[in-house]
Amino acid sequence: MNTLYWREKDAYGSFDTQQHFKANISRKKFKRLRGFDLCWELLQPLSLMVGHKSYERDRLRYCSPGQKALYMYWQFDSEVTNGGFVQFFWNGNAEYVPSLLNGLDLIGDKKMSKLVEEAYAEYQQQHSVFIQSNHLTESPLYDELETLNQMDFEYFRLHKKTIDKLEKYIKRNPEEFVEFID
């Protein structure tokens, strides 16, 4: 896979700095929150602003690269923790991969980025298997796509480290995420 070419296909890459959306939060709360709790606190207003998936491309342009990293990782995480990489790709989320990779690179998470690249390459090789299956729950996809299933274990091993890297990035760059209300 030509990673540089693929990442140039980031449909969510534009950023309108004049209309930058930021969450409102107090400095005290921002300093106190850690890891998952910090990410969730910033993701909630972001998700409300974006709304339905059909509005993502338009509304994510109001978000900084760091906010997009958080949003894309959370979209990815919600699928993989629920049904693995098989579910992530089955539900049509391959379009997120360029933004997800860009976000992982931004926060310095090379291991998760490598895993996502490998999973995407496997998805491309197995694309015909996905097309032939009518339903995820009643199909042999999970049995047939053993490599993707094995990648789920690596994802869960790396997950906490990715959240830690997101937190560090957010704490170093609060201006990308928040408007302090005090």
XYZ file of C-alpha atoms in Angstrom:
182
model
C 0.000 0.000 0.000
C 1.336 3.423 -0.887
C 0.733 5.135 2.451
C 1.566 8.636 1.266
C -0.888 8.357 -1.602
C -3.549 6.840 0.636
C -3.233 9.561 3.270
C -3.643 12.215 0.618
C -7.162 10.812 0.150
C -8.193 12.171 3.565
C -11.720 13.417 2.877
C -11.857 14.992 6.334
C -8.558 16.887 6.158
C -9.677 20.492 5.632
C -9.854 22.907 8.580
C -11.720 26.232 8.613
C -9.805 28.129 11.303
C -12.269 31.023 11.154
C -15.118 28.820 12.405
C -13.144 26.562 14.753
C -15.488 24.681 17.081
C -14.274 24.258 20.670
C -15.747 22.679 23.780
C -16.438 24.956 26.748
C -14.771 23.777 29.947
C -13.260 25.247 33.095
C -9.482 25.212 33.558
C -9.886 23.302 36.814
C -11.909 20.538 35.176
C -9.520 20.393 32.215
C -6.542 19.942 34.547
C -8.351 17.349 36.673
C -9.625 15.066 33.904
C -7.384 12.287 32.618
C -7.339 9.634 29.918
C -10.707 8.303 28.855
C -12.607 10.849 30.985
C -10.836 13.801 29.362
C -11.356 12.412 25.870
C -15.034 11.730 26.562
C -15.583 15.227 27.989
C -14.233 16.768 24.778
C -15.847 14.248 22.454
C -19.422 14.751 23.679
C -19.854 18.359 22.454
C -17.892 17.536 19.314
C -20.220 14.637 18.507
C -23.276 16.792 19.161
C -21.934 19.457 16.813
C -21.216 16.921 14.071
C -24.575 15.211 14.506
C -25.531 12.518 12.023
C -22.843 10.758 9.992
C -24.194 12.401 6.840
C -22.952 15.774 8.164
C -19.429 14.648 9.089
C -17.508 15.866 6.063
C -19.044 19.310 6.232
C -18.925 19.810 9.987
C -15.536 18.274 10.730
C -13.938 21.087 8.760
C -14.643 23.229 11.840
C -12.360 20.956 13.858
C -8.616 21.126 14.371
C -6.369 18.214 13.403
C -6.252 17.171 17.066
C -10.040 17.197 17.363
C -10.299 15.081 14.220
C -7.747 12.660 15.672
C -9.935 12.293 18.760
C -13.170 11.976 16.769
C -11.808 9.471 14.250
C -10.194 7.338 16.923
C -13.460 7.232 18.852
C -15.410 6.188 15.744
C -12.838 3.487 15.119
C -12.744 2.410 18.768
C -16.515 2.104 19.034
C -16.589 -0.342 16.122
C -13.511 -2.392 16.997
C -14.377 -2.781 20.688
C -17.888 -3.882 19.718
C -17.191 -6.266 16.844
C -13.539 -6.069 15.889
C -11.911 -4.987 12.672
C -14.402 -7.146 10.782
C -17.274 -4.992 12.047
C -15.335 -1.766 11.426
C -14.875 -2.594 7.749
C -18.255 -4.326 7.345
C -20.013 -1.137 8.452
C -18.365 0.846 5.665
C -15.792 2.686 7.739
C -12.792 2.208 5.448
C -13.239 5.857 4.428
C -12.099 6.830 7.948
C -8.723 5.140 7.576
C -6.800 8.102 6.053
C -8.016 10.510 8.753
C -7.482 7.904 11.436
C -3.893 7.335 10.290
C -3.239 11.063 10.108
C -4.588 11.446 13.644
C -2.507 8.577 14.993
C 0.576 10.097 13.389
C -0.288 13.475 14.918
C -0.375 12.038 18.440
C 2.746 9.952 17.807
C 1.164 6.504 17.964
C 3.237 4.528 15.485
C 2.199 1.098 16.770
C -1.543 1.677 16.424
C -0.960 3.361 13.065
C 0.954 0.303 11.844
C -1.832 -1.992 13.063
C -4.495 0.051 11.239
C -2.407 0.011 8.045
C -2.020 -3.767 8.291
C -5.740 -4.221 8.947
C -6.610 -2.039 5.968
C -4.238 -4.016 3.735
C -5.902 -7.250 4.904
C -9.330 -5.728 4.261
C -8.279 -4.849 0.716
C -7.074 -8.419 0.135
C -10.310 -9.854 1.546
C -12.681 -7.294 0.042
C -14.486 -9.896 -2.071
C -15.322 -11.885 1.088
C -17.017 -8.801 2.533
C -18.974 -8.212 -0.671
C -20.246 -11.801 -0.763
C -21.677 -11.618 2.764
C -25.191 -10.264 3.116
C -25.284 -10.020 6.912
C -22.559 -9.674 9.471
C -24.182 -11.650 12.271
C -25.329 -14.583 10.159
C -22.306 -14.831 7.920
C -19.080 -16.788 8.177
C -17.069 -13.559 8.010
C -15.602 -13.912 11.479
C -14.566 -17.491 10.703
C -13.123 -16.635 7.297
C -11.218 -13.514 8.323
C -8.940 -14.983 10.972
C -6.128 -12.478 10.339
C -8.413 -9.537 11.106
C -9.697 -11.361 14.189
C -6.133 -11.820 15.446
C -5.505 -8.114 14.941
C -8.305 -7.408 17.422
C -6.122 -8.815 20.202
C -3.307 -6.451 19.278
C -5.766 -3.569 19.209
C -6.871 -4.275 22.773
C -3.247 -4.537 23.871
C -2.467 -1.088 22.408
C -5.752 0.690 23.224
C -4.783 2.188 26.612
C -1.510 3.520 25.191
C -3.432 5.293 22.435
C -5.749 6.926 24.976
C -2.673 8.039 26.941
C -1.166 9.565 23.800
C -4.429 11.363 23.035
C -4.459 12.785 26.565
C -0.860 13.994 26.279
C -1.586 15.660 22.952
C -4.719 17.341 24.324
C -2.925 18.575 27.450
C -0.077 20.013 25.331
C -2.486 21.659 22.860
C -5.579 22.837 24.754
C -6.157 25.659 22.257
C -7.093 23.034 19.659
C -9.846 21.608 21.832
C -11.270 24.014 24.382
C -12.469 27.488 25.100
C -11.887 27.995 28.801
C -14.943 29.464 30.508
C -13.067 30.970 33.444
